[in-house]
């Protein structure tokens, strides 16, 4: 599929006629309204909806929404930057018709992700989806590189009837346990049915480690589609959970202790249809470029954490020896290094080989996270950054001197430390552009200030049902 062009007032070529036909089709299927979705800087998915009959107008002229949401916090408080957060102005939301999906678990509704432009028809520099589209398009135009990406989705399933904001796990059966699968049999079958109807290619669905935790993974897609899909998957999981009297939390840490919910990001870099992570002269079949891509990422991980783990709750999850990958190290199939090299099984390596970035959670805006991870990797390629030695076993076991000698650093232990590293990272800030980079800093500072008086349990409670 050719890359999507930016929306323009009047609509992208062909969209008006397409929306006309689509609106009729959707109405005939019983669809009443369309959810127009985007993710804000804080990682919250914000929506507007329009009735089916307005789809044509929406693709031509967009749907209005204030830019103020770019500096909303997860608790809906508003912070400001030089250019964002004021009550003035308006943006137009343009649905991407290629990604419009009839929602299987929300009868009467369809869903589409949007790009946002100004009323004058310019790119909105705070639009994270436009940012990721730009990063991906530039990589192809300048370097002939394309990507395949996937975002794993972990969630904690609680009972909706639990009092207040409490988390009462929907099952206390063992991790990966058959009992857990049996207890939630109808629920998980309904989930799979919804994804089948929505043509979301589920790879796996399994009971995870923490109480009430499940995980779903999907096939690899181009990065923008992968980010869209992660938003759609969460919308669907929430809707199916709701029908069962259950409540899904994608918060990095539903409670202050123990294993949290990750949003591990899988990524591979390709040139002319060839996977650079396989068949090369480097370690585990990586090409030199793939090695440098990983090295570039490792170098910038502390700063990247401000984007991939953007919530105060993220730092309750980012603890050693909990498979969240909190050390700047890589290893083949190592679940404690920040980057796990996945070679794939013999016979499938040229298709499957990829890297997994673990210190990513689902409070992260997936468009920002993927765009920044790709920018960091590309910078590694551009500067031919050498890949350090592999770390086997848990890097937490390295004695401090050895870790220092091998360049293995602990990732930031708080959001404010991550923001400090991000502020210093000129390359990442330039990739995002000043508007988005400043929004990232302001929103993270706002989140930090909003929990200043809370202990860990209070932080977990504050964000439990926000993501
Ligand atoms: N739940 C773990 C995390 O916080 C990940 C477990 C796994 O490797 O799937 O990232
Ligand atoms: Mg998992």
mmCIF file of N, CA and C in Angstrom, residues 160-252:
data_model
loop_
_atom_site.group_PDB
_atom_site.id
_atom_site.type_symbol
_atom_site.label_atom_id
_atom_site.label_comp_id
_atom_site.label_asym_id
_atom_site.label_seq_id
_atom_site.Cartn_x
_atom_site.Cartn_y
_atom_site.Cartn_z
ATOM 1 N N UNK A 160 -15.336 -5.555 37.402
ATOM 2 C CA UNK A 160 -15.866 -4.184 37.379
ATOM 3 C C UNK A 160 -16.617 -3.876 38.676
ATOM 4 N N UNK A 161 -17.134 -4.922 39.339
ATOM 5 C CA UNK A 161 -17.934 -4.705 40.543
ATOM 6 C C UNK A 161 -17.082 -4.432 41.782
ATOM 7 N N UNK A 162 -15.779 -4.500 41.665
ATOM 8 C CA UNK A 162 -14.921 -4.223 42.833
ATOM 9 C C UNK A 162 -15.178 -2.789 43.301
ATOM 10 N N UNK A 163 -15.165 -2.559 44.621
ATOM 11 C CA UNK A 163 -15.484 -1.209 45.093
ATOM 12 C C UNK A 163 -14.462 -0.169 44.646
ATOM 13 N N UNK A 164 -14.997 1.011 44.311
ATOM 14 C CA UNK A 164 -14.131 2.154 43.976
ATOM 15 C C UNK A 164 -13.138 1.823 42.885
ATOM 16 N N UNK A 165 -11.898 2.214 43.133
ATOM 17 C CA UNK A 165 -10.850 1.990 42.138
ATOM 18 C C UNK A 165 -10.042 0.730 42.417
ATOM 19 N N UNK A 166 -10.568 -0.136 43.291
ATOM 20 C CA UNK A 166 -9.792 -1.327 43.658
ATOM 21 C C UNK A 166 -9.592 -2.260 42.474
ATOM 22 N N UNK A 167 -8.499 -3.027 42.555
ATOM 23 C CA UNK A 167 -8.264 -4.061 41.548
ATOM 24 C C UNK A 167 -8.549 -5.412 42.170
ATOM 25 N N UNK A 168 -9.618 -6.080 41.711
ATOM 26 C CA UNK A 168 -9.923 -7.442 42.159
ATOM 27 C C UNK A 168 -9.720 -8.344 40.952
ATOM 28 N N UNK A 169 -8.584 -9.104 40.910
ATOM 29 C CA UNK A 169 -8.273 -9.874 39.704
ATOM 30 C C UNK A 169 -9.436 -10.777 39.288
ATOM 31 N N UNK A 170 -9.678 -10.833 37.986
ATOM 32 C CA UNK A 170 -10.777 -11.655 37.473
ATOM 33 C C UNK A 170 -10.489 -13.136 37.664
ATOM 34 N N UNK A 171 -9.222 -13.487 37.841
ATOM 35 C CA UNK A 171 -8.843 -14.874 38.113
ATOM 36 C C UNK A 171 -7.584 -14.869 38.962
ATOM 37 N N UNK A 172 -7.514 -15.812 39.868
ATOM 38 C CA UNK A 172 -6.287 -15.936 40.671
ATOM 39 C C UNK A 172 -5.577 -17.244 40.324
ATOM 40 N N UNK A 173 -5.998 -17.848 39.218
ATOM 41 C CA UNK A 173 -5.377 -19.108 38.784
ATOM 42 C C UNK A 173 -3.931 -18.845 38.368
ATOM 43 N N UNK A 174 -3.090 -19.902 38.337
ATOM 44 C CA UNK A 174 -1.657 -19.715 38.108
ATOM 45 C C UNK A 174 -1.289 -19.073 36.767
ATOM 46 N N UNK A 175 -0.108 -18.452 36.771
ATOM 47 C CA UNK A 175 0.451 -17.844 35.554
ATOM 48 C C UNK A 175 0.536 -18.880 34.447
ATOM 49 N N UNK A 176 0.181 -18.498 33.266
ATOM 50 C CA UNK A 176 0.195 -19.396 32.100
ATOM 51 C C UNK A 176 -0.654 -20.647 32.343
ATOM 52 N N UNK A 177 -1.509 -20.596 33.363
ATOM 53 C CA UNK A 177 -2.214 -21.798 33.810
ATOM 54 C C UNK A 177 -3.435 -22.101 32.960
ATOM 55 N N UNK A 178 -3.642 -23.411 32.766
ATOM 56 C CA UNK A 178 -4.833 -23.856 32.036
ATOM 57 C C UNK A 178 -6.090 -23.401 32.760
ATOM 58 N N UNK A 179 -6.038 -23.376 34.101
ATOM 59 C CA UNK A 179 -7.228 -22.994 34.866
ATOM 60 C C UNK A 179 -7.662 -21.573 34.508
ATOM 61 N N UNK A 180 -6.680 -20.701 34.357
ATOM 62 C CA UNK A 180 -6.989 -19.317 34.028
ATOM 63 C C UNK A 180 -7.662 -19.244 32.647
ATOM 64 N N UNK A 181 -7.150 -20.058 31.732
ATOM 65 C CA UNK A 181 -7.729 -20.077 30.378
ATOM 66 C C UNK A 181 -9.164 -20.615 30.449
ATOM 67 N N UNK A 182 -9.379 -21.618 31.311
ATOM 68 C CA UNK A 182 -10.725 -22.211 31.421
ATOM 69 C C UNK A 182 -11.685 -21.209 32.074
ATOM 70 N N UNK A 183 -11.229 -20.580 33.156
ATOM 71 C CA UNK A 183 -12.114 -19.634 33.856
ATOM 72 C C UNK A 183 -12.552 -18.468 32.961
ATOM 73 N N UNK A 184 -11.675 -18.063 32.067
ATOM 74 C CA UNK A 184 -12.012 -16.929 31.179
ATOM 75 C C UNK A 184 -12.250 -17.421 29.754
ATOM 76 N N UNK A 185 -12.768 -18.638 29.652
ATOM 77 C CA UNK A 185 -12.914 -19.285 28.346
ATOM 78 C C UNK A 185 -13.830 -18.497 27.405
ATOM 79 N N UNK A 186 -15.028 -18.144 27.892
ATOM 80 C CA UNK A 186 -15.973 -17.432 27.016
ATOM 81 C C UNK A 186 -15.429 -16.051 26.646
ATOM 82 N N UNK A 187 -14.862 -15.395 27.646
ATOM 83 C CA UNK A 187 -14.311 -14.049 27.434
ATOM 84 C C UNK A 187 -13.222 -14.073 26.356
ATOM 85 N N UNK A 188 -12.281 -14.996 26.497
ATOM 86 C CA UNK A 188 -11.165 -15.010 25.546
ATOM 87 C C UNK A 188 -11.643 -15.468 24.157
ATOM 88 N N UNK A 189 -12.622 -16.392 24.118
ATOM 89 C CA UNK A 189 -13.155 -16.809 22.815
ATOM 90 C C UNK A 189 -13.853 -15.623 22.139
ATOM 91 N N UNK A 190 -14.580 -14.825 22.938
ATOM 92 C CA UNK A 190 -15.238 -13.631 22.375
ATOM 93 C C UNK A 190 -14.217 -12.626 21.850
ATOM 94 N N UNK A 191 -13.104 -12.521 22.577
ATOM 95 C CA UNK A 191 -12.034 -11.628 22.102
ATOM 96 C C UNK A 191 -11.535 -12.082 20.731
ATOM 97 N N UNK A 192 -11.250 -13.392 20.630
ATOM 98 C CA UNK A 192 -10.733 -13.898 19.351
ATOM 99 C C UNK A 192 -11.754 -13.691 18.241
ATOM 100 N N UNK A 193 -13.031 -13.886 18.573
ATOM 101 C CA UNK A 193 -14.079 -13.695 17.551
ATOM 102 C C UNK A 193 -14.098 -12.237 17.094
ATOM 103 N N UNK A 194 -13.988 -11.319 18.036
ATOM 104 C CA UNK A 194 -14.007 -9.894 17.681
ATOM 105 C C UNK A 194 -12.814 -9.566 16.777
ATOM 106 N N UNK A 195 -11.646 -10.103 17.117
ATOM 107 C CA UNK A 195 -10.470 -9.791 16.289
ATOM 108 C C UNK A 195 -10.586 -10.413 14.894
ATOM 109 N N UNK A 196 -11.181 -11.597 14.846
ATOM 110 C CA UNK A 196 -11.373 -12.223 13.527
ATOM 111 C C UNK A 196 -12.275 -11.327 12.670
ATOM 112 N N UNK A 197 -13.383 -10.875 13.262
ATOM 113 C CA UNK A 197 -14.305 -10.010 12.499
ATOM 114 C C UNK A 197 -13.615 -8.714 12.066
ATOM 115 N N UNK A 198 -12.754 -8.197 12.909
ATOM 116 C CA UNK A 198 -12.074 -6.935 12.596
ATOM 117 C C UNK A 198 -10.824 -7.140 11.725
ATOM 118 N N UNK A 199 -10.587 -8.396 11.375
ATOM 119 C CA UNK A 199 -9.408 -8.750 10.558
ATOM 120 C C UNK A 199 -8.102 -8.314 11.208
ATOM 121 N N UNK A 200 -8.056 -8.466 12.537
ATOM 122 C CA UNK A 200 -6.792 -8.247 13.256
ATOM 123 C C UNK A 200 -6.140 -9.624 13.402
ATOM 124 N N UNK A 201 -4.957 -9.807 12.786
ATOM 125 C CA UNK A 201 -4.343 -11.138 12.818
ATOM 126 C C UNK A 201 -3.674 -11.435 14.163
ATOM 127 N N UNK A 202 -4.411 -12.092 15.042
ATOM 128 C CA UNK A 202 -3.852 -12.417 16.366
ATOM 129 C C UNK A 202 -2.825 -13.536 16.198
ATOM 130 N N UNK A 203 -1.654 -13.347 16.807
ATOM 131 C CA UNK A 203 -0.639 -14.406 16.773
ATOM 132 C C UNK A 203 -0.816 -15.320 17.979
ATOM 133 N N UNK A 204 -1.012 -14.720 19.147
ATOM 134 C CA UNK A 204 -1.137 -15.508 20.391
ATOM 135 C C UNK A 204 -1.978 -14.760 21.400
ATOM 136 N N UNK A 205 -2.649 -15.520 22.246
ATOM 137 C CA UNK A 205 -3.375 -14.944 23.392
ATOM 138 C C UNK A 205 -3.109 -15.896 24.553
ATOM 139 N N UNK A 206 -2.543 -15.381 25.629
ATOM 140 C CA UNK A 206 -2.242 -16.314 26.728
ATOM 141 C C UNK A 206 -2.383 -15.670 28.105
ATOM 142 N N UNK A 207 -2.632 -16.526 29.120
ATOM 143 C CA UNK A 207 -2.630 -16.019 30.499
ATOM 144 C C UNK A 207 -1.196 -15.665 30.851
ATOM 145 N N UNK A 208 -0.975 -14.467 31.388
ATOM 146 C CA UNK A 208 0.391 -14.021 31.697
ATOM 147 C C UNK A 208 0.739 -14.265 33.166
ATOM 148 N N UNK A 209 1.807 -13.630 33.609
ATOM 149 C CA UNK A 209 2.403 -13.956 34.913
ATOM 150 C C UNK A 209 1.645 -13.380 36.112
ATOM 151 N N UNK A 210 1.305 -12.091 36.026
ATOM 152 C CA UNK A 210 0.764 -11.385 37.195
ATOM 153 C C UNK A 210 -0.709 -11.755 37.420
ATOM 154 N N UNK A 211 -1.248 -11.496 38.624
ATOM 155 C CA UNK A 211 -2.648 -11.838 38.896
ATOM 156 C C UNK A 211 -3.596 -11.221 37.866
ATOM 157 N N UNK A 212 -4.446 -12.041 37.294
ATOM 158 C CA UNK A 212 -5.448 -11.566 36.343
ATOM 159 C C UNK A 212 -4.876 -11.071 35.024
ATOM 160 N N UNK A 213 -3.609 -11.363 34.764
ATOM 161 C CA UNK A 213 -2.965 -10.771 33.572
ATOM 162 C C UNK A 213 -3.077 -11.671 32.339
ATOM 163 N N UNK A 214 -3.299 -11.027 31.203
ATOM 164 C CA UNK A 214 -3.328 -11.710 29.907
ATOM 165 C C UNK A 214 -2.420 -10.964 28.939
ATOM 166 N N UNK A 215 -2.096 -11.646 27.844
ATOM 167 C CA UNK A 215 -1.294 -10.987 26.799
ATOM 168 C C UNK A 215 -1.784 -11.406 25.428
ATOM 169 N N UNK A 216 -1.774 -10.446 24.525
ATOM 170 C CA UNK A 216 -2.145 -10.726 23.144
ATOM 171 C C UNK A 216 -1.080 -10.140 22.221
ATOM 172 N N UNK A 217 -0.659 -10.938 21.233
ATOM 173 C CA UNK A 217 0.274 -10.389 20.260
ATOM 174 C C UNK A 217 -0.296 -10.574 18.859
ATOM 175 N N UNK A 218 0.123 -9.675 17.981
ATOM 176 C CA UNK A 218 -0.414 -9.666 16.619
ATOM 177 C C UNK A 218 0.750 -9.701 15.632
ATOM 178 N N UNK A 219 0.439 -9.955 14.370
ATOM 179 C CA UNK A 219 1.481 -10.030 13.348
ATOM 180 C C UNK A 219 2.120 -8.673 13.084
ATOM 181 N N UNK A 220 3.293 -8.712 12.413
ATOM 182 C CA UNK A 220 4.042 -7.474 12.146
ATOM 183 C C UNK A 220 3.436 -6.710 10.967
ATOM 184 N N UNK A 221 3.443 -5.394 11.106
ATOM 185 C CA UNK A 221 2.871 -4.491 10.095
ATOM 186 C C UNK A 221 3.815 -3.310 9.901
ATOM 187 N N UNK A 222 3.497 -2.445 8.946
ATOM 188 C CA UNK A 222 4.304 -1.232 8.864
ATOM 189 C C UNK A 222 4.045 -0.430 10.149
ATOM 190 N N UNK A 223 4.997 0.417 10.564
ATOM 191 C CA UNK A 223 4.892 1.010 11.908
ATOM 192 C C UNK A 223 3.600 1.789 12.172
ATOM 193 N N UNK A 224 3.110 2.541 11.196
ATOM 194 C CA UNK A 224 1.892 3.323 11.452
ATOM 195 C C UNK A 224 0.703 2.364 11.667
ATOM 196 N N UNK A 225 0.633 1.350 10.831
ATOM 197 C CA UNK A 225 -0.447 0.372 10.984
ATOM 198 C C UNK A 225 -0.317 -0.363 12.323
ATOM 199 N N UNK A 226 0.920 -0.643 12.733
ATOM 200 C CA UNK A 226 1.125 -1.349 14.007
ATOM 201 C C UNK A 226 0.657 -0.484 15.179
ATOM 202 N N UNK A 227 0.948 0.819 15.106
ATOM 203 C CA UNK A 227 0.508 1.718 16.179
ATOM 204 C C UNK A 227 -1.019 1.817 16.174
ATOM 205 N N UNK A 228 -1.611 1.991 14.974
ATOM 206 C CA UNK A 228 -3.083 2.025 14.888
ATOM 207 C C UNK A 228 -3.670 0.759 15.498
ATOM 208 N N UNK A 229 -3.053 -0.359 15.122
ATOM 209 C CA UNK A 229 -3.611 -1.636 15.572
ATOM 210 C C UNK A 229 -3.550 -1.784 17.089
ATOM 211 N N UNK A 230 -2.494 -1.265 17.688
ATOM 212 C CA UNK A 230 -2.397 -1.394 19.150
ATOM 213 C C UNK A 230 -3.503 -0.581 19.831
ATOM 214 N N UNK A 231 -3.895 0.538 19.207
ATOM 215 C CA UNK A 231 -4.984 1.347 19.773
ATOM 216 C C UNK A 231 -6.313 0.615 19.595
ATOM 217 N N UNK A 232 -6.508 0.060 18.413
ATOM 218 C CA UNK A 232 -7.740 -0.686 18.120
ATOM 219 C C UNK A 232 -7.868 -1.928 19.008
ATOM 220 N N UNK A 233 -6.759 -2.616 19.198
ATOM 221 C CA UNK A 233 -6.786 -3.833 20.026
ATOM 222 C C UNK A 233 -7.224 -3.481 21.450
ATOM 223 N N UNK A 234 -6.713 -2.371 21.966
ATOM 224 C CA UNK A 234 -7.091 -1.987 23.332
ATOM 225 C C UNK A 234 -8.549 -1.559 23.409
ATOM 226 N N UNK A 235 -9.029 -0.855 22.394
ATOM 227 C CA UNK A 235 -10.449 -0.473 22.342
ATOM 228 C C UNK A 235 -11.313 -1.747 22.402
ATOM 229 N N UNK A 236 -10.891 -2.759 21.665
ATOM 230 C CA UNK A 236 -11.659 -4.005 21.579
ATOM 231 C C UNK A 236 -11.607 -4.771 22.904
ATOM 232 N N UNK A 237 -10.428 -4.852 23.484
ATOM 233 C CA UNK A 237 -10.290 -5.572 24.761
ATOM 234 C C UNK A 237 -11.157 -4.893 25.835
ATOM 235 N N UNK A 238 -11.125 -3.575 25.861
ATOM 236 C CA UNK A 238 -11.956 -2.855 26.838
ATOM 237 C C UNK A 238 -13.442 -3.167 26.633
ATOM 238 N N UNK A 239 -13.874 -3.145 25.355
ATOM 239 C CA UNK A 239 -15.299 -3.339 25.067
ATOM 240 C C UNK A 239 -15.740 -4.753 25.426
ATOM 241 N N UNK A 240 -14.940 -5.755 25.085
ATOM 242 C CA UNK A 240 -15.314 -7.140 25.410
ATOM 243 C C UNK A 240 -15.301 -7.313 26.933
ATOM 244 N N UNK A 241 -14.305 -6.749 27.598
ATOM 245 C CA UNK A 241 -14.227 -6.868 29.068
ATOM 246 C C UNK A 241 -15.485 -6.283 29.699
ATOM 247 N N UNK A 242 -15.884 -5.127 29.210
ATOM 248 C CA UNK A 242 -17.061 -4.435 29.747
ATOM 249 C C UNK A 242 -18.301 -5.332 29.660
ATOM 250 N N UNK A 243 -18.441 -6.023 28.541
ATOM 251 C CA UNK A 243 -19.613 -6.899 28.365
ATOM 252 C C UNK A 243 -19.654 -8.024 29.389
ATOM 253 N N UNK A 244 -18.492 -8.409 29.878
ATOM 254 C CA UNK A 244 -18.416 -9.517 30.844
ATOM 255 C C UNK A 244 -18.373 -9.036 32.287
ATOM 256 N N UNK A 245 -18.656 -7.763 32.498
ATOM 257 C CA UNK A 245 -18.589 -7.252 33.873
ATOM 258 C C UNK A 245 -17.151 -7.202 34.364
ATOM 259 N N UNK A 246 -16.219 -7.067 33.430
ATOM 260 C CA UNK A 246 -14.800 -7.033 33.777
ATOM 261 C C UNK A 246 -14.229 -5.679 33.364
ATOM 262 N N UNK A 247 -13.028 -5.417 33.842
ATOM 263 C CA UNK A 247 -12.409 -4.123 33.578
ATOM 264 C C UNK A 247 -10.936 -4.375 33.239
ATOM 265 N N UNK A 248 -10.522 -3.852 32.085
ATOM 266 C CA UNK A 248 -9.139 -4.084 31.654
ATOM 267 C C UNK A 248 -8.282 -2.880 32.015
ATOM 268 N N UNK A 249 -7.137 -3.133 32.635
ATOM 269 C CA UNK A 249 -6.169 -2.062 32.882
ATOM 270 C C UNK A 249 -4.893 -2.359 32.107
ATOM 271 N N UNK A 250 -4.479 -1.378 31.283
ATOM 272 C CA UNK A 250 -3.209 -1.483 30.564
ATOM 273 C C UNK A 250 -2.134 -0.678 31.294
ATOM 274 N N UNK A 251 -2.435 -0.278 32.516
ATOM 275 C CA UNK A 251 -1.464 0.506 33.274
ATOM 276 C C UNK A 251 -0.179 -0.309 33.473
ATOM 277 N N UNK A 252 0.978 0.357 33.409
ATOM 278 C CA UNK A 252 2.235 -0.378 33.608
ATOM 279 C C UNK A 252 2.261 -1.121 34.937
#
